Short mmCIF file of C-alpha atoms and ligand atoms in Angstrom, two decimals:
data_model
loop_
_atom_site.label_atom_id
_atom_site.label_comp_id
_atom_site.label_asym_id
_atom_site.label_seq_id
_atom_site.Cartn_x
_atom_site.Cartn_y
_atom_site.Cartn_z
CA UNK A 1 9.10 7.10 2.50
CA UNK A 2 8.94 10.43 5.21
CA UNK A 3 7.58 9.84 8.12
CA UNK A 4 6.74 12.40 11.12
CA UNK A 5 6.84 11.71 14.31
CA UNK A 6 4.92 13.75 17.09
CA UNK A 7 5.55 13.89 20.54
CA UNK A 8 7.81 12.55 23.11
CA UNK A 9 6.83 9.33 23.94
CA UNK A 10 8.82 8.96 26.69
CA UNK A 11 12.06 8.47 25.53
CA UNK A 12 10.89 5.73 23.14
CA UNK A 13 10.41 7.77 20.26
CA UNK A 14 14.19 7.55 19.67
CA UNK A 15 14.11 3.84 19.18
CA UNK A 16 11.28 3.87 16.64
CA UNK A 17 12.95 6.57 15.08
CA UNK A 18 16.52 4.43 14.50
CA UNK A 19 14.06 1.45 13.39
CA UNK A 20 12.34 3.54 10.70
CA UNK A 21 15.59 5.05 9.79
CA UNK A 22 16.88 1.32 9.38
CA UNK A 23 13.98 0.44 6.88
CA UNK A 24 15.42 3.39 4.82
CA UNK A 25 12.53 5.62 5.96
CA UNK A 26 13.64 9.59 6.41
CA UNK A 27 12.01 10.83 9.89
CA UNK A 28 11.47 13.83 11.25
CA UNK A 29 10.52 14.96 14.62
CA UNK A 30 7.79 17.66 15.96
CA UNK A 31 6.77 17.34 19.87
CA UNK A 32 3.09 19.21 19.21
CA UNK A 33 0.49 19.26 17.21
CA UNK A 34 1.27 22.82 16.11
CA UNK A 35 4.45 22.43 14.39
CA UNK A 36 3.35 19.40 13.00
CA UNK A 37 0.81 20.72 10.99
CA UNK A 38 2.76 23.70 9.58
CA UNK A 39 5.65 20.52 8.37
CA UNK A 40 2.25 18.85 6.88
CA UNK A 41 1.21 21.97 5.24
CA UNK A 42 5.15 22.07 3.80
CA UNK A 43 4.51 19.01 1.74
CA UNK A 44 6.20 17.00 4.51
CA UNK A 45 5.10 13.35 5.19
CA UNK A 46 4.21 10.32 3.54
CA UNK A 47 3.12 8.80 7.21
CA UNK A 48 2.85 9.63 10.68
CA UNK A 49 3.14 8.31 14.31
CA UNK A 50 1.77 10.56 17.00
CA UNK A 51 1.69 10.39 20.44
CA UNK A 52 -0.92 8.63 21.89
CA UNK A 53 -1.41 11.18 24.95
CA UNK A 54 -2.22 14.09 22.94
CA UNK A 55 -5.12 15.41 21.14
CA UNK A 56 -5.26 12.60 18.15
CA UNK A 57 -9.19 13.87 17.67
CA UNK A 58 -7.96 17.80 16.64
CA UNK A 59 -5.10 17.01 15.44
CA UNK A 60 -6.84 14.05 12.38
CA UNK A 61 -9.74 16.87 12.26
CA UNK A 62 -7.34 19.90 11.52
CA UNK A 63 -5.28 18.12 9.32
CA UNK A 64 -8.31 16.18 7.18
CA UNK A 65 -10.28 20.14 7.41
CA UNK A 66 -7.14 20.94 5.14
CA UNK A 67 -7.61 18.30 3.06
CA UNK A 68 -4.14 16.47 4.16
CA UNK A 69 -4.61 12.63 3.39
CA UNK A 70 -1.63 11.65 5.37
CA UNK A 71 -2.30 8.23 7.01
CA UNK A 72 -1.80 8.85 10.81
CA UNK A 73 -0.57 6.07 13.59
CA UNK A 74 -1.47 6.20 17.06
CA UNK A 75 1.54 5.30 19.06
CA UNK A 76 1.75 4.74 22.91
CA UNK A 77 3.16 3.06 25.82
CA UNK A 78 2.18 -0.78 26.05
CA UNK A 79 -1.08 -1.64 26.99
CA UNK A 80 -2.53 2.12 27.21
CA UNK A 81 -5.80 0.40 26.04
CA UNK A 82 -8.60 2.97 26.79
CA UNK A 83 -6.15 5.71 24.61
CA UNK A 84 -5.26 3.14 22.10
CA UNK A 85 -9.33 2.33 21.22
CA UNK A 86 -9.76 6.37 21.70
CA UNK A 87 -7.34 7.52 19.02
CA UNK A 88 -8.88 4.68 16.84
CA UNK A 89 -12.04 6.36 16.98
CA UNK A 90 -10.72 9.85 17.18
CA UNK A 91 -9.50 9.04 13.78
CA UNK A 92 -6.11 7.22 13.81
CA UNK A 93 -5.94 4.38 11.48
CA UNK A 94 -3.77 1.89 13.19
CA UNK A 95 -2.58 2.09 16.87
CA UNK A 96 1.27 0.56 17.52
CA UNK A 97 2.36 -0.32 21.24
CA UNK A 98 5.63 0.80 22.26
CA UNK A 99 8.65 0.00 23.25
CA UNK A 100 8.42 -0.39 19.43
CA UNK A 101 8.37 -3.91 18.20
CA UNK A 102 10.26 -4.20 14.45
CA UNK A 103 8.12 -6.57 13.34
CA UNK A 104 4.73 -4.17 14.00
CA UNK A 105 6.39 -1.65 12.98
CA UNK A 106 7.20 -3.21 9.56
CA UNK A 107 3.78 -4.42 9.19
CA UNK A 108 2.12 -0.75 10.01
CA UNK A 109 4.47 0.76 7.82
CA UNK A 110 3.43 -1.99 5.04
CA UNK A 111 -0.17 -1.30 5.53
CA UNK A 112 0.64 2.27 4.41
CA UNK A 113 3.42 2.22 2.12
CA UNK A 114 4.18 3.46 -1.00
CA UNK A 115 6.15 0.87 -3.00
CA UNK A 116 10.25 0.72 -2.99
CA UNK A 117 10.73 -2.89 -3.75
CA UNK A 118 13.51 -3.94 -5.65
CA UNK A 119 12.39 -4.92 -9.37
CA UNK A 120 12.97 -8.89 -8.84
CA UNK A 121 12.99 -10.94 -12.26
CA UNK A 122 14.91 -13.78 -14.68
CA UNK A 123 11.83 -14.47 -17.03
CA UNK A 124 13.02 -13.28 -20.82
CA UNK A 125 9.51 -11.71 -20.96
CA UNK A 126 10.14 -9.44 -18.03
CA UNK A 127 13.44 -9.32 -19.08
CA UNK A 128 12.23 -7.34 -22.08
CA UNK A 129 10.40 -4.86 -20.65
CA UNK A 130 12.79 -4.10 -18.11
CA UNK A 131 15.31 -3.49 -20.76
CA UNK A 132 13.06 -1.37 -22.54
CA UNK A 133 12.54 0.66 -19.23
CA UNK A 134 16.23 0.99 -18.77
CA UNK A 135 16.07 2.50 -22.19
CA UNK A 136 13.92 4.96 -21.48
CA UNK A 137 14.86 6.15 -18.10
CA UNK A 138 16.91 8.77 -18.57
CA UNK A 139 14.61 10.76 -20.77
CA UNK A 140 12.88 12.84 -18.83
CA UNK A 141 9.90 11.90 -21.15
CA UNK A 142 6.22 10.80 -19.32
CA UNK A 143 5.53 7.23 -19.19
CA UNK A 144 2.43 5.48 -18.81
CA UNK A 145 2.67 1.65 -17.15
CA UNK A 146 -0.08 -0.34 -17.67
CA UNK A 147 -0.60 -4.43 -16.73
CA UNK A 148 -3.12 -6.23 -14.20
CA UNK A 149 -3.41 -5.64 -10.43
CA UNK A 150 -0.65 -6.57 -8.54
CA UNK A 151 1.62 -6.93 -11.82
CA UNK A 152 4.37 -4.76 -10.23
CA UNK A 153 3.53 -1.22 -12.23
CA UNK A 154 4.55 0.96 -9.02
CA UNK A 155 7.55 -1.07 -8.50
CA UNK A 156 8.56 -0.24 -12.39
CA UNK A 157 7.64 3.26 -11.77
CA UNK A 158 10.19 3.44 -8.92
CA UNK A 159 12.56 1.39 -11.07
CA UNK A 160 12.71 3.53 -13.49
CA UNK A 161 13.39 7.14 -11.07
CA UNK A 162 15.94 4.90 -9.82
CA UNK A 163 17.37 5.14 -13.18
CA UNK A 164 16.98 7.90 -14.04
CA UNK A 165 18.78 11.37 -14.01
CA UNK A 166 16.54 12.39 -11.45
CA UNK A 167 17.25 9.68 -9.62
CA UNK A 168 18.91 12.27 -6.47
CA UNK A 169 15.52 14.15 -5.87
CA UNK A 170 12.62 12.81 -5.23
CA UNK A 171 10.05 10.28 -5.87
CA UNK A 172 6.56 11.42 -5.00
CA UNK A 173 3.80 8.99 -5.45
CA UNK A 174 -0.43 9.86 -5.28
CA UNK A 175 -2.90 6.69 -5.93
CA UNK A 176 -5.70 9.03 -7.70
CA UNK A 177 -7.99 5.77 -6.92
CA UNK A 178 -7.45 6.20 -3.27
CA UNK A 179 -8.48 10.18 -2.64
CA UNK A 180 -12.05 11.80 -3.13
CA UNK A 181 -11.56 14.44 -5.80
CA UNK A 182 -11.84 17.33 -3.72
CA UNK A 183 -9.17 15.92 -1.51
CA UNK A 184 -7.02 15.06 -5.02
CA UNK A 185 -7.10 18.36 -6.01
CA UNK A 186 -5.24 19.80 -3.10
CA UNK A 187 -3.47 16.96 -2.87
CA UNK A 188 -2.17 17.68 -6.31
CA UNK A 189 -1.68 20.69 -6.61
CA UNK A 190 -1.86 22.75 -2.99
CA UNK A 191 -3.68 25.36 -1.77
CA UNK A 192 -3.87 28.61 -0.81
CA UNK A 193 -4.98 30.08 2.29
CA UNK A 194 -8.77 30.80 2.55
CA UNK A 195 -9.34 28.76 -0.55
CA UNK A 196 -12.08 26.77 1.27
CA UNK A 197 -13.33 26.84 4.73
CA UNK A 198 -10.59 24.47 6.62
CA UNK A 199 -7.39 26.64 4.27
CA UNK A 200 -5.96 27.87 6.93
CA UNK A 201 -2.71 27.98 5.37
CA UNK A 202 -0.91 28.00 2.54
CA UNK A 203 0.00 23.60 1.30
CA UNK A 204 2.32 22.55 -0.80
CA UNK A 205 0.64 19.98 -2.84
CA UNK A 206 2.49 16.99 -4.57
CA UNK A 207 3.49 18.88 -8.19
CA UNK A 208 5.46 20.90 -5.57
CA UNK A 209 6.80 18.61 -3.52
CA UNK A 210 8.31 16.47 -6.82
CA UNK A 211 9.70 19.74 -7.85
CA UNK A 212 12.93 18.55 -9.53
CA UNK A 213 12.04 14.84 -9.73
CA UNK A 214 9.13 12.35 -10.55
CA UNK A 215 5.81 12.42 -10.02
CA UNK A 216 4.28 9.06 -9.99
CA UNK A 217 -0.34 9.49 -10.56
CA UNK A 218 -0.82 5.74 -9.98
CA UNK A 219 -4.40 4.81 -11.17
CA UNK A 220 -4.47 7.56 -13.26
CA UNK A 221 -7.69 6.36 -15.19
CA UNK A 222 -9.66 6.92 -11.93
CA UNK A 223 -8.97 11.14 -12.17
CA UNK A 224 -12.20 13.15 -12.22
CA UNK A 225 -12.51 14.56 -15.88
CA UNK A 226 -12.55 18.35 -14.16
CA UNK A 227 -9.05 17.62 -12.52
CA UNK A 228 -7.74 15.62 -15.87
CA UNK A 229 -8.02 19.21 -17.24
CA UNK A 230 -6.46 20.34 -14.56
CA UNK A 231 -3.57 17.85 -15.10
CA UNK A 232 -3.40 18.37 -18.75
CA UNK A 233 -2.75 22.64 -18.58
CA UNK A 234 -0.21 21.45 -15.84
CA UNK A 235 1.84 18.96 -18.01
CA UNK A 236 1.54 21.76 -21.19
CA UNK A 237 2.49 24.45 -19.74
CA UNK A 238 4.69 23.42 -16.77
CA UNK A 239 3.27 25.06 -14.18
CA UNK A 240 0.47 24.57 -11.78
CA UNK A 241 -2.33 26.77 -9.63
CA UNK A 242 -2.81 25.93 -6.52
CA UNK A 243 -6.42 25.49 -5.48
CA UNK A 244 -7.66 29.57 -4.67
CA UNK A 245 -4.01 30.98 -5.68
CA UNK A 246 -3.72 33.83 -8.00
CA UNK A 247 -0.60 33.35 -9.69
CA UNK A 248 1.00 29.66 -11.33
CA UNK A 249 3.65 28.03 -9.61
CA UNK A 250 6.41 26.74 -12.22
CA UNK A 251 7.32 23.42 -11.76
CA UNK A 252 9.88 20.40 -12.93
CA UNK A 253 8.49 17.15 -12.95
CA UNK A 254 8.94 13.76 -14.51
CA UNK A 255 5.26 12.25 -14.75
CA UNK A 256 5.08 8.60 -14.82
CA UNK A 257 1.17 7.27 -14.65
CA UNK A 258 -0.30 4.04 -14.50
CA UNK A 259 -3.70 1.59 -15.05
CA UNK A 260 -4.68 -1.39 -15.02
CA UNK A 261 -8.03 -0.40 -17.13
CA UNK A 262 -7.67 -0.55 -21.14
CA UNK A 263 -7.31 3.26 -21.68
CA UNK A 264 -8.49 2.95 -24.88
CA UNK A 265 -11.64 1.90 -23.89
CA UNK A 266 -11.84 4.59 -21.31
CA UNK A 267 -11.02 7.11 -23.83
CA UNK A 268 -13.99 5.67 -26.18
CA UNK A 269 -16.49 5.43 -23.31
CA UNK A 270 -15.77 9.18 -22.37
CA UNK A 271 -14.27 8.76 -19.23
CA UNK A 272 -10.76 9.63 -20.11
CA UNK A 273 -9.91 12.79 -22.18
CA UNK A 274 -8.00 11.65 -25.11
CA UNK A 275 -5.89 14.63 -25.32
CA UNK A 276 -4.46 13.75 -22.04
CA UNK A 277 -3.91 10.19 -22.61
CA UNK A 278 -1.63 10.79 -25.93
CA UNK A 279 0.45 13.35 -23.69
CA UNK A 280 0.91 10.78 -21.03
CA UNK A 281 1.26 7.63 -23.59
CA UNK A 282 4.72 9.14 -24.67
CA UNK A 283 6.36 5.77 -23.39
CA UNK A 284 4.06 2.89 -23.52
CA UNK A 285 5.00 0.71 -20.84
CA UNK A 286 2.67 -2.73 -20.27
CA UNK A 287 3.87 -5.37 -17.99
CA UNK A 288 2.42 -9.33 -18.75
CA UNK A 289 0.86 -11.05 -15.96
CA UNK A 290 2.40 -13.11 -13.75
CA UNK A 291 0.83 -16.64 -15.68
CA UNK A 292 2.97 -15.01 -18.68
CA UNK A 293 6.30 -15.39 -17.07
CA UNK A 294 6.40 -18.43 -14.97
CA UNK A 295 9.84 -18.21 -14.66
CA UNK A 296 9.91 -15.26 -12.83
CA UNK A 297 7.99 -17.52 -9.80
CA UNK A 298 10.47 -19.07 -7.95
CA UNK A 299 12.30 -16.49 -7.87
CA UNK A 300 9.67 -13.90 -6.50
CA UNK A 301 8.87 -16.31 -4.18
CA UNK A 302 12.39 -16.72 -2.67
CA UNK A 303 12.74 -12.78 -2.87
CA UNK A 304 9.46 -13.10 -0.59
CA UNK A 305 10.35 -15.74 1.96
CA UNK A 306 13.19 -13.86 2.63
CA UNK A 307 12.06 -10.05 2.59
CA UNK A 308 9.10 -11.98 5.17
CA UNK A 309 11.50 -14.15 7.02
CA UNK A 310 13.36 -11.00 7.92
CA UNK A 311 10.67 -8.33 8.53
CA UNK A 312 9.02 -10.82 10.88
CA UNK A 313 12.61 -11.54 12.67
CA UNK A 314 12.42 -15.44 11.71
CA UNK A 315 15.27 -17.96 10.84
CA UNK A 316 15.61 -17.95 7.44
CA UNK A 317 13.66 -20.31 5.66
CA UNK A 318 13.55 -22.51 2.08
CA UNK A 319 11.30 -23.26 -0.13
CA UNK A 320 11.23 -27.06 -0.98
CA UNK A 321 10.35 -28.50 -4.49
CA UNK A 322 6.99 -29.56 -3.71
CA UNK A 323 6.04 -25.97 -2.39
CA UNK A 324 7.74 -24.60 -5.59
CA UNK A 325 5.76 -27.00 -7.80
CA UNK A 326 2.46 -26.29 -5.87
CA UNK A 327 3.41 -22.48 -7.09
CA UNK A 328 4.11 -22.81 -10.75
CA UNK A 329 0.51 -24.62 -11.63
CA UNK A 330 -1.52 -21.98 -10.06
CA UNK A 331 -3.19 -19.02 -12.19
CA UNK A 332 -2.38 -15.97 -10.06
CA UNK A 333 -5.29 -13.59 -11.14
CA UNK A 334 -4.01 -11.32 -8.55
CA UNK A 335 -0.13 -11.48 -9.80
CA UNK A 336 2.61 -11.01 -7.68
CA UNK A 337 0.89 -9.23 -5.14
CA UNK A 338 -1.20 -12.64 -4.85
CA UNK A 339 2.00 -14.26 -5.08
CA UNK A 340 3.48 -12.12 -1.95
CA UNK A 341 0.38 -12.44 0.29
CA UNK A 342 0.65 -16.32 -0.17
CA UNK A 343 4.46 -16.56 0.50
CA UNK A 344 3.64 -14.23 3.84
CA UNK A 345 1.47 -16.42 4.87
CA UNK A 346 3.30 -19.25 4.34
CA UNK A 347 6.14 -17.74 6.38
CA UNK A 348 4.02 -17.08 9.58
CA UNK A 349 2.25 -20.52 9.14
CA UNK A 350 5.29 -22.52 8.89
CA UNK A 351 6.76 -24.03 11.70
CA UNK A 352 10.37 -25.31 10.55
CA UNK A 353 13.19 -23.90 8.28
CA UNK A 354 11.41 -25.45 5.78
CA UNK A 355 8.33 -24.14 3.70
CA UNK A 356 6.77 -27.44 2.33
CA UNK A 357 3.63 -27.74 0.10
CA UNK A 358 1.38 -27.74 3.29
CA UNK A 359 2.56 -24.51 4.25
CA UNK A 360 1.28 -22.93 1.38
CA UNK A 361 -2.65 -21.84 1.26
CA UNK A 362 -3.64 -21.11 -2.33
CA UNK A 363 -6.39 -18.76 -3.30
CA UNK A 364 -9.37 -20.68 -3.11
CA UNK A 365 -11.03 -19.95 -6.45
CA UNK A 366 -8.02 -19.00 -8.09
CA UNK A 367 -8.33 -21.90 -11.07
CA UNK A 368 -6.51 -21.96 -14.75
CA UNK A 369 -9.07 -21.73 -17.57
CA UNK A 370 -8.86 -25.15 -18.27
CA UNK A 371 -9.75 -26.69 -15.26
CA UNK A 372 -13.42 -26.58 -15.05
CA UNK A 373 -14.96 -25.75 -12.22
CA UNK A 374 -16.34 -29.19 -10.71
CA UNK A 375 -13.36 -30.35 -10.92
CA UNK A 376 -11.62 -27.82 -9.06
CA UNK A 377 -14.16 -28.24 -6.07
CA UNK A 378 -13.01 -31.66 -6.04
CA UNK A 379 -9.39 -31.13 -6.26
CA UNK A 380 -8.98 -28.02 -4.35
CA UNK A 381 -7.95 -29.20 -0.81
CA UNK A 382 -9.08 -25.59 0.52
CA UNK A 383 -12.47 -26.08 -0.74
CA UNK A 384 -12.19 -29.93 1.08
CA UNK A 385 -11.34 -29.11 4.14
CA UNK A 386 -14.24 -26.88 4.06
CA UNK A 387 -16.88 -29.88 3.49
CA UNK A 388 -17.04 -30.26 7.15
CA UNK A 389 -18.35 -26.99 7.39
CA UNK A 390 -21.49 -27.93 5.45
CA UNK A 391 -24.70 -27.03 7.29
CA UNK A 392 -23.21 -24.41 9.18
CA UNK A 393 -23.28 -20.34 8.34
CA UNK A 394 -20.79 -18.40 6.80
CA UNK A 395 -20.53 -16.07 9.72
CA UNK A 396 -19.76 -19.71 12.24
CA UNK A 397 -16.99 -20.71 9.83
CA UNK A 398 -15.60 -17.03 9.82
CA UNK A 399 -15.95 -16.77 13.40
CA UNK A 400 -13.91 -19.93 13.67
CA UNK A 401 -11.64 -19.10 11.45
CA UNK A 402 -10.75 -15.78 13.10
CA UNK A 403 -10.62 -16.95 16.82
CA UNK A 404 -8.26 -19.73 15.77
CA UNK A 405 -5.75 -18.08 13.38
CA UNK A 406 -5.47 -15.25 16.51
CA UNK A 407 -4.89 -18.58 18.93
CA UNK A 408 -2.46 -19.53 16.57
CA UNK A 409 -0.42 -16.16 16.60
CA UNK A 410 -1.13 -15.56 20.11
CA UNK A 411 -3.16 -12.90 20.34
CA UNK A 412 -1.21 -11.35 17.68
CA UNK A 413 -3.38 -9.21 15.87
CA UNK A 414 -1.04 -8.05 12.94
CA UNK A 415 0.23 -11.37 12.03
CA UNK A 416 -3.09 -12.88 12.09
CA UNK A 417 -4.66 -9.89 10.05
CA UNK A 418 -2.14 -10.56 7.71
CA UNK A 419 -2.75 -14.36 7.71
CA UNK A 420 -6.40 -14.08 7.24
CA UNK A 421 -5.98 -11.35 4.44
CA UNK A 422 -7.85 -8.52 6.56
CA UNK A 423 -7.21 -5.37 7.39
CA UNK A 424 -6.09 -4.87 10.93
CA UNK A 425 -9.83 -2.46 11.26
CA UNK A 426 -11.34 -5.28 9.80
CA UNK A 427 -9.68 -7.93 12.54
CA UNK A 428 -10.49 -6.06 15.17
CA UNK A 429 -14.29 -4.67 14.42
CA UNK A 430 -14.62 -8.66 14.29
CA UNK A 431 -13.06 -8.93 17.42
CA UNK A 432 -15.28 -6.69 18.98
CA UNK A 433 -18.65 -8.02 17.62
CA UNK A 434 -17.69 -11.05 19.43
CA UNK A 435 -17.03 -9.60 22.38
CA UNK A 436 -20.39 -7.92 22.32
CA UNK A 437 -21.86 -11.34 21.51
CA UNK A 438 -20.56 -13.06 24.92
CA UNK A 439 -17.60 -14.94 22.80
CA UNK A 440 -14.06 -15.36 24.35
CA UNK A 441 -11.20 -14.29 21.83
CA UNK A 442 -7.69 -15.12 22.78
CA UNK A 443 -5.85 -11.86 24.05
CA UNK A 444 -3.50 -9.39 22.40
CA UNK A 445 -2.13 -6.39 22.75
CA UNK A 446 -5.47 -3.84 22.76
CA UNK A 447 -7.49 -6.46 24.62
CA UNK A 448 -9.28 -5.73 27.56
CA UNK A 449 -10.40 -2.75 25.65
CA UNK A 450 -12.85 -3.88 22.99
N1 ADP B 501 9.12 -7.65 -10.03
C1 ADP B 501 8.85 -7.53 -8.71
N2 ADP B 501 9.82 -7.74 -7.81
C2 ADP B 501 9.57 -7.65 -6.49
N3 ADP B 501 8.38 -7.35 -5.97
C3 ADP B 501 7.36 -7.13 -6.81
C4 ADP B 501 7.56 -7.20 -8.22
N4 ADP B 501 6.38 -6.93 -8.81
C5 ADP B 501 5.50 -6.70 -7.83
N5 ADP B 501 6.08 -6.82 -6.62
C6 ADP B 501 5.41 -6.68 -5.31
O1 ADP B 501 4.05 -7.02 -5.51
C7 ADP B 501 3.18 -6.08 -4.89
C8 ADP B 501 2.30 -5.41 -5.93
O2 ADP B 501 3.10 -4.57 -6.74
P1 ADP B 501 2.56 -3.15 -7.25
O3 ADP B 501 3.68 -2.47 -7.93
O4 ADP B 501 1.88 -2.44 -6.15
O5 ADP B 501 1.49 -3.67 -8.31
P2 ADP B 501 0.42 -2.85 -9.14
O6 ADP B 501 0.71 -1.40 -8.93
O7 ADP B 501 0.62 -3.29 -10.55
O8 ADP B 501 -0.91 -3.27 -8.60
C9 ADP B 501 4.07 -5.10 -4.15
O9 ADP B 501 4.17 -5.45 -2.79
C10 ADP B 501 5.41 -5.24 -4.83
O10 ADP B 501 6.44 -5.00 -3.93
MG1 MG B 502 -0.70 -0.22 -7.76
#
């Protein structure tokens, strides 16, 4: 992942730089706004932390006006609250207190990361497929991954760049789901200058910036029909227009694609042009669900504690047999990413070295098929604990639940967003209803602000 940094920051910007650096991030550095637009418009970053201090509001407007979709971080000196609450509203997404703190910065970055997770496995089913990927790698021939949510298909893309002969240049990755179509077409494929009001440069979209190596169109199946098209004439012929140029830009890409929607069906509704699909569906890629490879649980789950353990700066911790067994009966509907949020949790919530059944907070209406569901109320010890909170509203028990997760993490608004399952926005809009209501919430870091 590249991520820009702008401004000085007093000195401190060296320090998150090293730490980014140490997560394997490449950084680069800009001290204005000026330059750091002309690097965006050069196809430069996947993320970026600016400097609290300067003008966050022109900056997010200029870059969004050229239709640059690059997540931006606020970053400034401690408790610069009034800035911090500004550049959230001037458009930043996340603000991060400095001198930089590993953990946050780990958990901002996670918030906005593209996935480079190792491929972690042992299950013969996986086993399979991963062979099969191995296989194909070094062809430079398009692959589509399909599977459930959260089955791992951006991790296999990765896996298989890493494998492949273009494994030197670089991996470029654009969640189709995630940008309005407008904003995916420049994102794509660039622009030219004047090509809308807000062009006021020449960008170098994504087809460019993967010149030479892969191009991963995650959630392909959500593409506007218009920019499919688009996407097909660039895959025949090689070579792509940017949005308002004159003349095509030749390009060398790998395309790898995923879904988790039958694309079938999408092709027989109408939604996804079958011409497209059958260039894409060279390799046929599908990864089972997690329920399908139980042996690959304790294993994720280890990968997990420890990846967690570290990121947070915790001892390192085990996993006893009665958390393991407490694993292997559940469904996991969401898959591994399920799997991963549960383990995190697990790791902030537990208080020795080691992770015991208690420690682990299952999905509440995650159930196997053949448990009906009365039975699951009754067995479910989420759903019991709950009883008690019979005759009161939903928005008490959330309440509750917010204030004292934050007591329990101090104040500490990332680890409790992440123990909650939130959003950090989320956390603290809550926060700041209940502020507005008269209710005392434990302090953190942007505090006195809200
Ligand atoms: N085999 C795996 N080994 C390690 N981590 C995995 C594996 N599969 C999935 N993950 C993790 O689970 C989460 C979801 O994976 P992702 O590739 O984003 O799923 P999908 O794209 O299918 O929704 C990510 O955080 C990823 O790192
Ligand atoms: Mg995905």
């Amino acid at each position: 992942m590249r991520l820009l940094i702008i401004g000085t920051l007093n000195g401190h910007i060296t320090e998150a730089a090293r730490i980014a650096k140490a997560k394997g991030l490449s950084v680069s550095h800009v001290e204005t706004i000026g330059p750091a637009i002309s690097f965006l418009r050069q196809g430069g970053a996947d993320v970026i932390f600016i400097d609290v201090t300067l003008d966050i509001w022109t900056f997010v407007k200029s870059i969004r006006d050229e239709r640059i979709n690059t997540p931006v971080i606020a970053c400034g000196i401690g408790h610069e609250t009034k800035l911090a609450v500004q550049a959230i509203r001037a458009g930043a997404q996340e603000y991060l207190p400095l001198p930089p703190d590993t953990d946050l910065i780990a958990a901002v970055l996670g918030s906005v990361s593209t996935n480079e997770a190792p491929l972690v496995y042992q299950d013969p089913v996986m086993a399979k497929v991963v062979k099969l990927a191995e296989q194909i790698a070094s062809s430079d021939a398009s692959v589509l991954i399909t599977g459930e949510s959260g089955t791992g298909k951006e991790v296999m893309a990765h896996f298989i760049h890493e494998k492949s002969k273009r494994s030197q240049s670089s991996f470029i990755s654009v969640n189709c789901a995630a940008i309005p179509e407008n904003l995916l077409e420049s994102e794509l494929f660039g622009h030219e200058k004047g090509a809308f009001t807000g062009a006021l440069a020449r960008r170098i979209g994504k087809f460019e910036e993967a010149d030479g190596g892969t191009l991963l169109l995650d959630e392909i199946t959500e593409m506007h029909p218009r920019l499919q098209a688009k996407l097909l004439r660039a895959i025949q012929e090689r070579e792509i227009d940017r949005v308002g140029g004159t003349k095509p830009v030749r390009v060398n890409i790998r395309l790898l694609a995923t879904s988790n929607r039958n694309m079938m069906q999408a092709v027989k509704e109408g939604t996804f042009r079958e011409d497209l699909y059958f260039r894409l569906n060279v390799v046929a890629i599908e990864i089972p669900p997690l329920r399908e490879r139980k042996n690959d649980l304790v294993i994720l789950a280890k990968h997990f504690v420890k990846k967690y353990s570290e990121v947070n700066g915790l001892d390192s911790k085990e996993l006893n047999q009665e958390a393991c067994n407490k694993l292997l009966v559940q469904t996991w509907r969401g898959n591994v990413r399920e799997l991963e949020n549960v383990i995190h949790r697990a790791v902030l919530l537990c208080e020795s070295n080691i992770i015991a059944g208690c420690d682990i907070h299952l999905p509440q209406f995650d159930v196997s098929a053949d448990i009906s569901p009365a039975h699951t109320q009754l067995s479910n010890p989420a759903v019991d604990k709950n009883v008690e909170g019979v005759g009161r509203t939903v928005a008490e028990v959330e309440r509750d639940l917010i204030i004292n997760t934050l007591t329990h993490c101090s104040g500490n608004r990332t680890h409790a967003a992440t123990i909650l399952g939130i959003s950090i926005r989320t956390l603290r809009n809550k926060i700041r209803q209940y502020r507005d209501e008269g209710i005392k919430v434990p302090d953190g870091q942007l505090d006195q602000a809200s």
